């Protein structure tokens, strides 16, 4: 035993804990296990069980009620199937499946039931609030239009597909195209908000991933100081399908805790394709009728009710305080002005966005960021296909300076991608097309960004100004990266107050543009 | 097909048929024996569902499980077994008989209780508990079962209808252990 631990203190702690132990005897409703197979258990009895209620077996294993029938209930196991035997007694707990959410969750890795998985002991320090996993989304009158930006720190996204707080923006693409990288960079970029005392709390939900992948992600977040304001909810590939199905709901419940207490939160569902597969598995074992691609009929509702919970809550306190379906633990604690932004991720097969789940989620969300394998392989990273990526509501949330600078960028880049395809066949091009291609090539290079390297919005605006105003015309394409580095260094050293701080506030005036032009010209000279 | 709907239909039909034949009590007793056989003999369900086992063998198996030698099986239950096997619903037998037992108990106002203790309980105490339970459940008669299980260390577990009062020392110790480990779980 460690020398620093005093035996008397340990005894005192144990004494206190023993005093607070609840050893009351209660009457519980019981049922008998009729059948158990493939993670689903059928229990005879439990006549008063509620949908989504947590039930417990005599050996401590748990399950969630999914099918309510006249004399029996179908429940999905949260543990191993071989631990449950026919004839076992199942007991109602009276709890609808929920998660205890609070500040002490920050920096922790938990499972969908809120149990810590990182070996750092129980969640302590601070009150925990019981948040139901299934909850109705806020109604229309409790919402506000998306009008505040959520900076991802990625030039391509903040300029062309801006995301607002409360928005649901889908990240979609094949495997190995950088979907998770965008999400992780966005989390890392919230560090500045955290340091400024206006944090955007992040919840990263890993569904059906390898434990090693989740561990690597947590390590990365920790390395960049992002775990201070992040909660990781993990249901790995080896976990039962029920846990994988509930993981995004657990993430949403934690996010709602921050949202409803007037804070801003960002939840990333990585990924919903795997959740859909887990739900399909559960539904098929429960013998629910299957539809297209063997998914159950309510697969759309599964995703729509999850994503609908992302919202910007109205700032008027008197209205917000009357929000619908507030959990009892949060009664009287609701604050307006909070938001929950959702970044669901969907993995496509061979770039097919017309498959069942991708089309469903595309139609639910407020836009999508489509990642292209070809672009990724060409070295354009983030590999965003500008042509089919869109943000339906984020434009209103963009800061003024960014809007001014980048308004033409998306359409120019889309045109460039089409023109480039034409010029690949050879032949001469007219000067206007040549100019568009020249600009497009440089802007494409300019929008490339290294992983784990999100940049502040003021720097994004400054560098994009150079791209959209043709200041890179004379620079060879391979020197664009050098230009960007020198340009931003110069601004940081010489023009922090008169340029960067103004841009951060969203102001771009003649004096700022003059300095930007002048600085760019001097760097261009230096490079050439 | 939905296990519940199917089982309920078969159970209701059996109940009506047995009532018409006047042997619903006998069928009830046979169901009780068979329902105990399912958790005790794990392979029973698998065997009944196996396509390699013939219909005759399955009939004999269920009859044997209900009464030794399969001779004293009531005519109603015998017909039921044949029907279930002919319709290839052997997999639902367990569920059907459980529902039948419930239907029978409801019609006769029978309460079910089971007391599990670590040491045997005196007869007059059991009678008092049974009577109290009967009054509490508003039952006409009680099926009172007792079990001595030294593993529960002390106290008692009392099951009545669909409810349980677990006042065993074993469960309370488990509960204390769970609460203490939940508070102190930490990998050092």
XYZ file of C-alpha atoms in Angstrom:
716
model
C 0.000 0.000 0.000
C 1.167 3.520 -0.748
C 2.881 5.171 2.247
C 0.900 8.407 1.758
C -2.403 6.691 2.533
C -3.382 6.945 6.166
C -5.188 3.901 7.495
C -7.377 6.016 9.765
C -8.596 8.053 6.778
C -9.443 4.929 4.799
C -11.428 3.603 7.749
C -13.239 6.916 8.064
C -14.113 6.958 4.343
C -15.363 3.382 4.454
C -17.361 4.214 7.563
C -19.047 7.119 5.759
C -19.752 4.954 2.737
C -21.248 2.190 4.867
C -23.508 4.701 6.549
C -24.852 5.893 3.229
C -25.508 2.418 1.844
C -29.099 1.777 0.914
C -30.102 -1.617 2.230
C -33.856 -1.124 2.124
C -36.035 -3.990 1.001
C -38.385 -3.285 -1.861
C -41.106 -5.102 -3.656
C -40.141 -5.635 -7.264
C -42.038 -6.955 -10.223
C -40.552 -10.107 -11.700
C -40.783 -12.234 -14.793
C -39.229 -15.464 -15.954
C -36.872 -15.880 -18.903
C -38.634 -17.951 -21.537
C -36.104 -17.833 -24.274
C -32.713 -16.288 -24.864
C -30.874 -16.069 -28.128
C -28.621 -13.699 -30.067
C -28.706 -10.906 -27.519
C -32.479 -10.875 -27.193
C -34.369 -12.294 -24.271
C -38.068 -13.043 -24.061
C -39.477 -12.752 -20.572
C -42.786 -14.100 -19.399
C -44.462 -11.743 -16.948
C -43.345 -8.139 -16.246
C -46.865 -7.048 -17.131
C -46.307 -3.445 -16.086
C -42.940 -2.999 -17.801
C -42.557 0.204 -19.814
C -40.955 0.643 -23.212
C -37.220 1.321 -22.859
C -37.233 0.308 -19.232
C -34.073 -1.147 -17.777
C -34.511 -4.626 -16.343
C -32.086 -6.581 -14.232
C -31.485 -10.321 -13.973
C -30.629 -12.235 -10.852
C -26.951 -12.332 -11.822
C -26.772 -8.545 -12.245
C -26.890 -8.500 -16.062
C -29.113 -5.845 -17.605
C -31.436 -5.549 -20.575
C -33.681 -2.926 -22.124
C -37.337 -3.571 -22.913
C -37.998 -3.126 -26.618
C -41.136 -5.161 -27.391
C -44.191 -5.019 -25.176
C -46.620 -7.850 -25.700
C -49.653 -9.138 -23.863
C -47.956 -11.679 -21.663
C -44.301 -11.294 -22.328
C -41.714 -8.697 -23.162
C -38.828 -8.761 -25.604
C -35.689 -7.154 -24.256
C -32.242 -6.595 -25.691
C -29.329 -7.634 -23.522
C -26.635 -5.169 -22.592
C -24.237 -7.944 -21.677
C -23.273 -11.381 -22.893
C -26.001 -13.743 -24.061
C -24.399 -16.775 -22.421
C -24.759 -15.173 -18.991
C -28.545 -15.511 -19.147
C -30.253 -18.854 -18.878
C -33.805 -20.055 -19.375
C -35.817 -19.791 -16.181
C -33.792 -16.869 -14.774
C -35.771 -14.270 -12.882
C -35.831 -10.782 -14.430
C -36.700 -7.784 -12.287
C -38.067 -4.384 -13.263
C -35.933 -1.459 -12.142
C -38.549 1.206 -12.802
C -35.949 3.314 -14.637
C -36.354 4.305 -18.242
C -32.938 3.891 -19.745
C -31.056 7.076 -18.991
C -27.615 8.490 -18.410
C -26.312 10.524 -15.496
C -24.838 13.638 -17.093
C -22.806 16.397 -15.529
C -19.613 18.420 -15.599
C -17.632 15.547 -14.109
C -18.080 13.666 -17.373
C -15.718 16.024 -19.153
C -12.435 14.398 -19.987
C -13.871 10.927 -19.487
C -14.631 7.940 -21.676
C -17.981 6.384 -20.842
C -20.265 3.705 -22.203
C -23.854 4.466 -23.316
C -25.100 3.794 -19.779
C -22.755 6.433 -18.351
C -20.360 3.975 -16.746
C -16.720 5.100 -16.983
C -14.490 2.932 -19.143
C -11.189 4.700 -18.755
C -10.167 3.203 -15.417
C -10.168 6.555 -13.660
C -12.758 5.625 -11.095
C -16.314 6.846 -10.757
C -17.546 10.182 -12.042
C -17.157 12.449 -9.064
C -17.018 16.116 -8.297
C -20.226 17.839 -9.194
C -23.870 16.967 -9.448
C -25.047 14.459 -12.013
C -28.441 14.844 -13.646
C -30.519 11.962 -14.935
C -31.085 12.495 -18.651
C -33.309 10.027 -20.521
C -31.744 8.581 -23.660
C -35.016 8.873 -25.565
C -36.520 12.326 -25.374
C -38.670 14.473 -27.595
C -36.858 17.262 -29.418
C -37.658 20.887 -28.460
C -40.773 22.238 -30.159
C -40.842 25.084 -32.649
C -41.448 27.891 -30.156
C -38.486 26.849 -28.053
C -36.103 27.202 -30.965
C -34.271 30.044 -32.626
C -32.844 30.265 -36.140
C -29.221 29.250 -36.465
C -27.311 32.541 -36.325
C -24.070 31.886 -34.495
C -21.116 30.261 -36.247
C -19.399 27.106 -35.096
C -15.875 27.427 -36.408
C -14.333 24.147 -37.469
C -10.899 25.642 -38.050
C -10.904 24.123 -41.533
C -10.699 26.779 -44.248
C -12.692 24.805 -46.784
C -15.597 24.254 -44.428
C -15.727 27.619 -42.678
C -15.572 29.407 -46.035
C -17.768 27.299 -48.290
C -19.922 25.036 -46.113
C -20.240 27.043 -42.889
C -21.744 25.371 -39.856
C -23.893 27.238 -37.359
C -24.570 26.408 -33.731
C -27.647 24.210 -33.582
C -27.179 22.914 -37.119
C -27.011 19.278 -38.217
C -24.328 18.860 -40.847
C -23.661 15.437 -42.261
C -20.120 14.304 -42.989
C -20.351 11.635 -45.648
C -17.802 9.686 -47.638
C -16.173 6.360 -48.289
C -13.838 4.678 -45.846
C -10.458 6.382 -45.413
C -11.490 9.748 -46.776
C -10.974 11.783 -43.616
C -14.469 11.905 -42.092
C -13.323 11.417 -38.527
C -10.391 13.782 -39.116
C -12.818 16.644 -39.825
C -14.721 15.867 -36.648
C -11.587 15.647 -34.524
C -10.178 18.894 -35.971
C -13.465 20.606 -35.170
C -13.228 19.433 -31.562
C -9.606 20.570 -31.312
C -10.563 23.964 -32.729
C -12.959 24.557 -29.812
C -9.952 24.870 -27.516
C -9.839 28.636 -28.139
C -13.475 28.985 -27.009
C -12.705 26.962 -23.897
C -9.759 29.170 -23.056
C -11.820 32.286 -23.694
C -14.350 31.093 -21.108
C -17.108 30.431 -23.617
C -16.702 26.709 -24.192
C -18.401 24.591 -26.787
C -18.591 21.241 -24.997
C -17.905 18.355 -27.321
C -19.286 14.846 -27.231
C -17.646 12.290 -29.461
C -19.775 9.171 -29.904
C -17.871 6.184 -31.263
C -20.191 3.476 -32.575
C -18.922 0.056 -33.580
C -15.283 1.119 -33.780
C -12.300 -0.877 -32.607
C -11.288 -0.159 -29.020
C -7.784 0.631 -30.272
C -9.188 3.269 -32.643
C -11.148 4.895 -29.842
C -8.049 4.811 -27.618
C -6.026 6.505 -30.381
C -8.701 9.186 -30.811
C -8.789 9.859 -27.074
C -4.995 10.043 -27.062
C -5.073 12.586 -29.897
C -7.698 14.697 -28.151
C -5.687 14.587 -24.951
C -2.491 15.546 -26.795
C -4.134 18.668 -28.201
C -5.746 19.593 -24.893
C -9.250 18.885 -26.166
C -10.293 16.390 -23.491
C -10.813 19.250 -21.008
C -14.114 20.020 -22.675
C -14.887 16.677 -24.326
C -16.803 13.555 -23.351
C -16.235 10.354 -25.323
C -19.132 7.898 -25.462
C -18.014 4.552 -26.788
C -19.821 1.384 -27.818
C -17.142 -0.623 -29.551
C -17.515 -3.318 -32.187
C -17.404 -6.065 -29.565
C -20.245 -4.562 -27.531
C -23.785 -5.898 -27.924
C -25.838 -4.420 -30.766
C -28.149 -2.810 -28.210
C -25.329 -0.716 -26.775
C -24.256 0.353 -30.254
C -27.824 1.323 -31.013
C -28.135 3.378 -27.824
C -24.712 5.095 -27.999
C -25.803 8.071 -30.187
C -28.830 8.595 -27.939
C -26.520 8.678 -24.929
C -24.380 11.290 -26.696
C -27.473 13.352 -27.478
C -28.613 13.118 -23.846
C -25.255 14.412 -22.582
C -25.365 17.181 -25.209
C -28.868 18.109 -24.120
C -27.674 18.576 -20.573
C -25.315 21.325 -21.789
C -27.842 22.697 -24.293
C -30.646 23.000 -21.762
C -28.453 24.658 -19.174
C -27.679 27.491 -21.602
C -24.337 26.259 -22.893
C -23.164 25.308 -26.353
C -22.413 21.711 -27.250
C -21.238 19.812 -30.281
C -22.001 16.130 -30.713
C -20.333 13.903 -33.263
C -21.930 10.572 -34.155
C -19.176 8.417 -35.624
C -20.917 6.768 -37.352
C -24.656 6.390 -37.929
C -24.241 3.694 -40.600
C -22.965 1.332 -37.931
C -25.771 2.365 -35.617
C -28.291 1.574 -38.352
C -26.701 -1.856 -38.804
C -26.907 -2.481 -35.046
C -30.560 -1.424 -35.025
C -31.264 -3.697 -37.981
C -29.713 -6.580 -36.065
C -31.817 -5.903 -32.976
C -35.000 -5.464 -35.021
C -34.512 -8.641 -36.994
C -33.877 -10.688 -33.858
C -37.014 -9.152 -32.344
C -38.814 -10.363 -35.468
C -39.954 -6.932 -36.516
C -40.899 -6.736 -40.191
C -38.032 -5.670 -42.414
C -38.061 -3.342 -45.390
C -35.512 -2.070 -47.865
C -32.009 -3.544 -47.385
C -33.573 -5.488 -44.463
C -33.709 -2.331 -42.335
C -36.861 -2.016 -40.229
C -39.577 0.408 -41.255
C -38.694 2.926 -38.551
C -35.041 3.380 -39.501
C -35.801 6.879 -40.808
C -37.537 7.741 -37.560
C -34.549 6.395 -35.632
C -32.246 8.945 -37.242
C -34.733 11.794 -37.521
C -35.661 11.720 -33.842
C -31.993 11.597 -32.921
C -30.902 14.462 -35.147
C -33.944 16.590 -34.391
C -32.589 16.973 -30.866
C -29.832 19.212 -32.216
C -31.238 22.710 -31.818
C -30.549 26.314 -31.012
C -32.678 27.162 -27.992
C -34.480 30.475 -27.842
C -32.679 33.173 -25.856
C -35.841 34.426 -24.153
C -35.590 32.873 -20.721
C -39.328 33.006 -19.977
C -40.081 30.957 -23.104
C -37.123 28.588 -22.791
C -37.997 27.758 -19.202
C -41.265 26.220 -20.406
C -39.539 23.860 -22.816
C -41.326 20.596 -23.591
C -40.304 17.232 -22.154
C -37.813 18.559 -19.653
C -36.477 15.683 -17.526
C -37.437 15.969 -13.828
C -33.789 16.387 -12.833
C -33.509 19.582 -14.917
C -36.796 21.150 -13.818
C -36.144 24.775 -12.850
C -32.615 24.705 -14.234
C -33.396 25.386 -17.881
C -31.597 28.347 -19.412
C -32.174 29.777 -22.871
C -29.607 30.527 -25.544
C -27.887 27.151 -25.517
C -27.321 25.034 -28.574
C -26.571 21.495 -29.638
C -24.840 21.098 -32.976
C -24.725 17.642 -34.509
C -22.158 16.307 -36.936
C -23.369 12.856 -37.915
C -21.009 10.744 -39.989
C -22.127 8.266 -42.636
C -19.838 5.860 -44.431
C -20.749 5.183 -48.048
C -19.809 2.140 -50.106
C -17.896 3.008 -53.291
C -19.152 6.603 -53.179
C -22.796 5.592 -53.479
C -24.769 8.375 -51.836
C -28.019 6.986 -53.206
C -28.074 4.013 -50.820
C -30.858 3.818 -48.261
C -29.218 5.187 -45.100
C -27.191 7.968 -46.827
C -30.280 9.360 -48.598
C -32.271 9.199 -45.365
C -29.687 11.105 -43.357
C -29.018 13.584 -46.187
C -32.705 14.469 -46.190
C -32.814 14.866 -42.415
C -29.739 17.048 -41.981
C -29.222 20.725 -42.836
C -26.517 19.951 -45.369
C -23.669 17.606 -46.051
C -19.931 17.619 -46.464
C -19.128 15.046 -49.106
C -15.630 13.594 -49.044
C -14.261 12.154 -52.253
C -11.799 9.268 -52.478
C -10.268 10.602 -55.719
C -9.603 14.012 -54.205
C -8.129 12.340 -51.146
C -5.791 10.290 -53.313
C -4.774 13.410 -55.256
C -3.566 14.869 -51.963
C -6.399 17.356 -51.620
C -7.170 17.089 -47.913
C -9.746 17.657 -46.532
C -11.068 15.890 -49.630
C -14.270 17.916 -49.869
C -16.218 17.662 -53.091
C -17.429 21.241 -53.273
C -19.974 20.531 -55.991
C -22.244 18.330 -53.917
C -21.432 19.652 -50.464
C -23.834 22.187 -49.061
C -24.819 23.937 -45.862
C -28.452 24.968 -45.874
C -28.531 27.199 -42.837
C -24.911 27.890 -41.957
C -24.599 30.861 -44.349
C -26.641 33.004 -41.980
C -24.260 32.156 -39.197
C -21.089 33.115 -41.049
C -19.296 36.170 -39.685
C -19.528 39.228 -41.923
C -15.897 39.368 -42.944
C -15.867 35.720 -43.950
C -19.064 36.165 -45.933
C -17.546 39.109 -47.821
C -14.302 37.325 -48.592
C -15.552 33.830 -49.378
C -18.939 34.482 -50.997
C -17.663 33.685 -54.495
C -15.272 30.917 -53.475
C -17.699 27.988 -53.601
C -19.084 28.740 -57.051
C -15.585 29.468 -58.420
C -14.272 26.193 -57.065
C -17.214 24.251 -58.498
C -16.655 25.863 -61.907
C -12.936 25.164 -61.697
C -13.533 21.474 -61.010
C -15.704 21.216 -64.131
C -13.316 23.213 -66.292
C -10.387 21.182 -65.094
C -12.098 18.009 -66.203
C -12.489 19.491 -69.709
C -8.919 20.698 -70.018
C -7.638 17.221 -69.211
C -8.442 16.280 -72.816
C -5.848 18.822 -73.992
C -6.321 21.609 -76.515
C -6.065 25.340 -76.107
C -8.179 27.266 -73.660
C -9.344 30.865 -73.877
C -7.763 33.434 -71.520
C -10.833 33.669 -69.259
C -10.907 29.895 -68.748
C -7.149 29.858 -68.234
C -7.519 32.518 -65.564
C -10.294 30.569 -63.821
C -8.143 27.440 -63.872
C -5.107 29.319 -62.599
C -7.112 30.744 -59.722
C -8.845 27.432 -59.037
C -5.571 25.533 -58.843
C -4.150 27.956 -56.315
C -7.320 28.119 -54.288
C -7.540 24.331 -54.189
C -4.027 24.238 -52.818
C -4.879 27.033 -50.419
C -7.844 25.115 -49.038
C -5.686 22.088 -48.253
C -4.890 21.770 -44.615
C -2.862 19.408 -42.486
C -4.606 17.174 -39.976
C -4.836 18.374 -36.357
C -3.988 21.857 -37.523
C -7.152 23.929 -37.357
C -6.585 27.646 -37.744
C -8.435 30.592 -36.187
C -11.132 32.282 -38.224
C -9.251 35.596 -38.623
C -6.347 33.811 -40.271
C -8.746 31.874 -42.469
C -10.299 35.121 -43.683
C -6.908 36.735 -44.301
C -5.529 33.887 -46.368
C -8.768 33.323 -48.260
C -8.803 37.014 -49.154
C -5.561 36.439 -51.048
C -7.055 33.464 -52.871
C -10.343 35.036 -53.882
C -8.735 38.334 -54.944
C -6.232 36.693 -57.236
C -3.198 37.731 -55.209
C -1.627 34.310 -55.759
C -1.776 34.573 -59.558
C 1.971 34.747 -60.052
C 2.970 32.141 -57.514
C 3.702 28.606 -58.698
C 1.156 26.121 -57.329
C 3.761 24.256 -55.306
C 4.736 27.492 -53.520
C 1.202 28.268 -52.259
C 1.836 26.483 -48.968
C 5.047 28.493 -48.408
C 3.162 31.675 -49.219
C 0.449 30.839 -46.721
C 2.969 30.134 -43.988
C 4.961 33.335 -44.561
C 1.848 35.446 -45.006
C 0.242 34.304 -41.759
C 3.527 34.623 -39.854
C 3.931 38.180 -41.088
C 0.390 39.109 -40.098
C 0.853 37.535 -36.679
C 4.082 39.456 -36.100
C 3.268 42.831 -37.621
C -0.476 43.242 -37.946
C -2.104 41.484 -35.060
C -3.964 44.538 -33.782
C -4.755 46.326 -37.002
C -5.724 43.291 -39.077
C -6.209 39.996 -37.232
C -8.152 41.392 -34.278
C -10.438 43.343 -36.608
C -11.043 40.299 -38.773
C -11.824 38.247 -35.679
C -14.594 40.707 -34.875
C -15.871 40.378 -38.416
C -14.724 43.776 -39.659
C -13.058 44.116 -43.007
C -12.485 47.667 -44.237
C -10.291 49.462 -46.729
C -7.349 49.814 -44.380
C -7.421 46.086 -43.614
C -7.618 45.136 -47.284
C -4.812 47.568 -48.086
C -2.552 45.901 -45.520
C -3.508 42.454 -46.777
C -2.737 43.460 -50.381
C 0.543 45.021 -49.401
C 1.671 42.085 -47.260
C 0.692 39.588 -49.937
C 2.585 41.530 -52.602
C 5.739 41.598 -50.508
C 5.553 37.853 -49.800
C 4.937 37.114 -53.496
C 8.070 39.072 -54.361
C 10.000 37.182 -51.730
C 8.900 33.815 -53.086
C 9.367 34.514 -56.770
C -45.377 -15.234 -36.523
C -45.529 -13.269 -33.306
C -44.826 -15.672 -30.451
C -47.270 -13.940 -28.145
C -50.262 -13.886 -30.476
C -49.688 -17.473 -31.496
C -49.238 -18.753 -27.963
C -52.278 -16.867 -26.719
C -54.489 -18.337 -29.475
C -53.377 -21.900 -28.780
C -53.649 -21.453 -24.998
C -57.181 -20.027 -25.232
C -58.252 -22.837 -27.534
C -56.796 -25.448 -25.199
C -58.487 -23.844 -22.210
C -61.902 -23.815 -23.908
C -61.450 -27.352 -25.207
C -60.374 -28.686 -21.799
C -63.283 -26.874 -20.111
C -65.708 -28.465 -22.571
C -64.207 -31.884 -21.785
C -64.188 -31.124 -18.070
C -60.503 -31.911 -17.601
C -59.048 -28.391 -17.348
C -57.626 -29.149 -13.886
C -55.828 -32.231 -15.119
C -54.456 -30.280 -18.071
C -53.341 -27.575 -15.644
C -51.418 -30.109 -13.591
C -49.810 -31.507 -16.725
C -48.835 -28.008 -17.805
C -47.239 -27.428 -14.400
C -45.102 -30.547 -14.737
C -44.134 -29.723 -18.296
C -43.303 -26.102 -17.462
C -40.865 -27.329 -14.802
C -39.265 -29.702 -17.295
C -38.262 -26.927 -19.718
C -35.753 -25.092 -17.494
C -34.529 -28.357 -15.941
C -33.926 -30.246 -19.199
C -32.162 -27.754 -21.427
C -32.194 -30.000 -24.482
C -35.965 -30.420 -24.448
C -36.648 -27.282 -26.486
C -33.852 -28.024 -28.959
C -35.057 -31.596 -29.434
C -38.645 -30.501 -29.973
C -37.540 -28.059 -32.662
C -35.215 -30.489 -34.383
C -36.357 -31.583 -37.861
C -34.418 -34.835 -37.397
C -36.801 -35.996 -34.679
C -40.017 -37.539 -36.010
C -43.497 -36.328 -35.041
C -44.197 -39.590 -33.191
C -41.028 -39.251 -31.151
C -41.851 -35.648 -30.281
C -45.360 -36.668 -29.155
C -43.918 -39.413 -27.001
C -41.341 -37.024 -25.568
C -43.946 -34.475 -24.435
C -46.222 -37.192 -23.070
C -43.297 -38.697 -21.176
C -42.406 -35.267 -19.753
C -45.993 -34.815 -18.493
C -46.480 -38.183 -16.894
C -44.157 -41.170 -16.367
C -44.602 -43.624 -19.206
C -46.859 -41.129 -20.941
C -49.899 -43.190 -20.021
C -52.026 -40.913 -17.839
C -52.116 -37.916 -20.119
C -55.575 -36.361 -20.313
C -57.413 -36.631 -23.642
C -57.512 -32.844 -24.042
C -53.787 -32.470 -23.546
C -53.138 -35.436 -25.791
C -55.108 -33.781 -28.595
C -53.292 -30.532 -27.949
C -49.885 -32.197 -28.281
C -50.925 -33.784 -31.568
C -52.248 -30.490 -32.934
C -49.186 -28.514 -31.949
C -46.838 -31.029 -33.510
C -48.929 -31.394 -36.653
C -48.907 -27.600 -37.092
C -45.155 -27.503 -36.419
C -45.534 -25.178 -33.441
C -43.452 -27.298 -31.041
C -41.170 -24.359 -30.368
C -44.025 -22.483 -28.731
C -45.152 -25.201 -26.324
C -43.442 -23.606 -23.319
C -45.045 -20.244 -23.943
C -48.484 -21.812 -24.607
C -48.542 -23.804 -21.385
C -47.464 -20.782 -19.332
C -50.328 -18.758 -20.769
C -52.719 -21.677 -20.190
C -51.649 -21.795 -16.538
C -52.337 -18.085 -16.215
C -55.739 -18.433 -17.843
C -56.625 -21.281 -15.522
C -55.459 -19.435 -12.396
C -57.369 -16.305 -13.381
C -60.558 -18.253 -13.961
C -60.293 -20.088 -10.628
C -58.848 -17.096 -8.679
C -55.743 -18.979 -7.670
C -52.836 -17.086 -6.154
C -49.283 -18.346 -6.461
C -46.601 -17.835 -3.852
C -43.202 -19.248 -3.129
C -41.140 -18.752 -0.010
C -37.413 -19.385 -0.130
C -35.557 -19.539 3.166
C -32.129 -20.662 4.324
C -33.567 -23.039 6.948
C -36.933 -24.829 7.050
C -39.851 -22.796 8.367
C -42.381 -24.192 10.821
C -45.704 -25.322 9.409
C -47.904 -22.917 11.345
C -45.795 -19.961 10.167
C -46.216 -21.085 6.582
C -49.942 -21.412 7.037
C -50.166 -17.894 8.439
C -48.114 -16.480 5.569
C -50.234 -18.356 3.047
C -53.467 -17.090 4.549
C -52.213 -13.500 4.726
C -51.087 -13.680 1.114
C -54.405 -15.143 0.010
C -56.241 -12.250 1.599
C -53.832 -9.747 0.127
C -54.246 -11.172 -3.375
C -58.020 -11.600 -3.000
C -57.546 -15.217 -4.108
C -59.977 -18.076 -3.572
C -57.155 -20.504 -3.004
C -53.373 -20.424 -2.850
C -50.661 -22.508 -4.417
C -48.013 -22.118 -1.780
C -44.590 -23.520 -2.423
C -41.535 -23.504 -0.180
C -37.879 -23.968 -0.899
C -34.912 -24.291 1.418
C -31.832 -22.773 -0.131
C -28.866 -22.394 2.239
C -27.134 -20.174 -0.349
C -29.285 -17.211 0.641
C -27.509 -17.281 4.063
C -30.497 -15.895 5.966
C -33.655 -13.875 5.587
C -36.134 -14.872 2.905
C -37.238 -14.404 -0.686
C -40.963 -14.258 -1.131
C -42.467 -14.451 -4.603
C -46.202 -13.898 -5.013
C -47.839 -13.734 -8.422
C -45.560 -11.423 -10.420
C -43.862 -9.765 -7.478
C -40.885 -10.494 -5.267
C -39.757 -9.344 -1.855
C -36.080 -10.142 -1.570
C -35.002 -9.871 2.047
C -32.244 -12.447 1.834
C -28.885 -11.794 3.454
C -27.205 -12.902 0.249
C -28.935 -10.247 -1.867
C -28.309 -7.555 0.687
C -24.622 -8.396 0.828
C -24.502 -8.342 -2.975
C -26.223 -4.963 -2.938
C -23.727 -3.565 -0.428
C -20.815 -4.940 -2.451
C -22.195 -3.374 -5.614
C -22.668 0.012 -3.984
C -19.191 -0.022 -2.442
C -17.431 -1.143 -5.615
C -19.368 1.380 -7.712
C -18.085 4.141 -5.471
C -14.499 2.944 -5.289
C -13.878 1.350 -8.689
C -10.538 2.582 -9.914
C -7.713 1.002 -11.855
C -4.429 2.018 -10.223
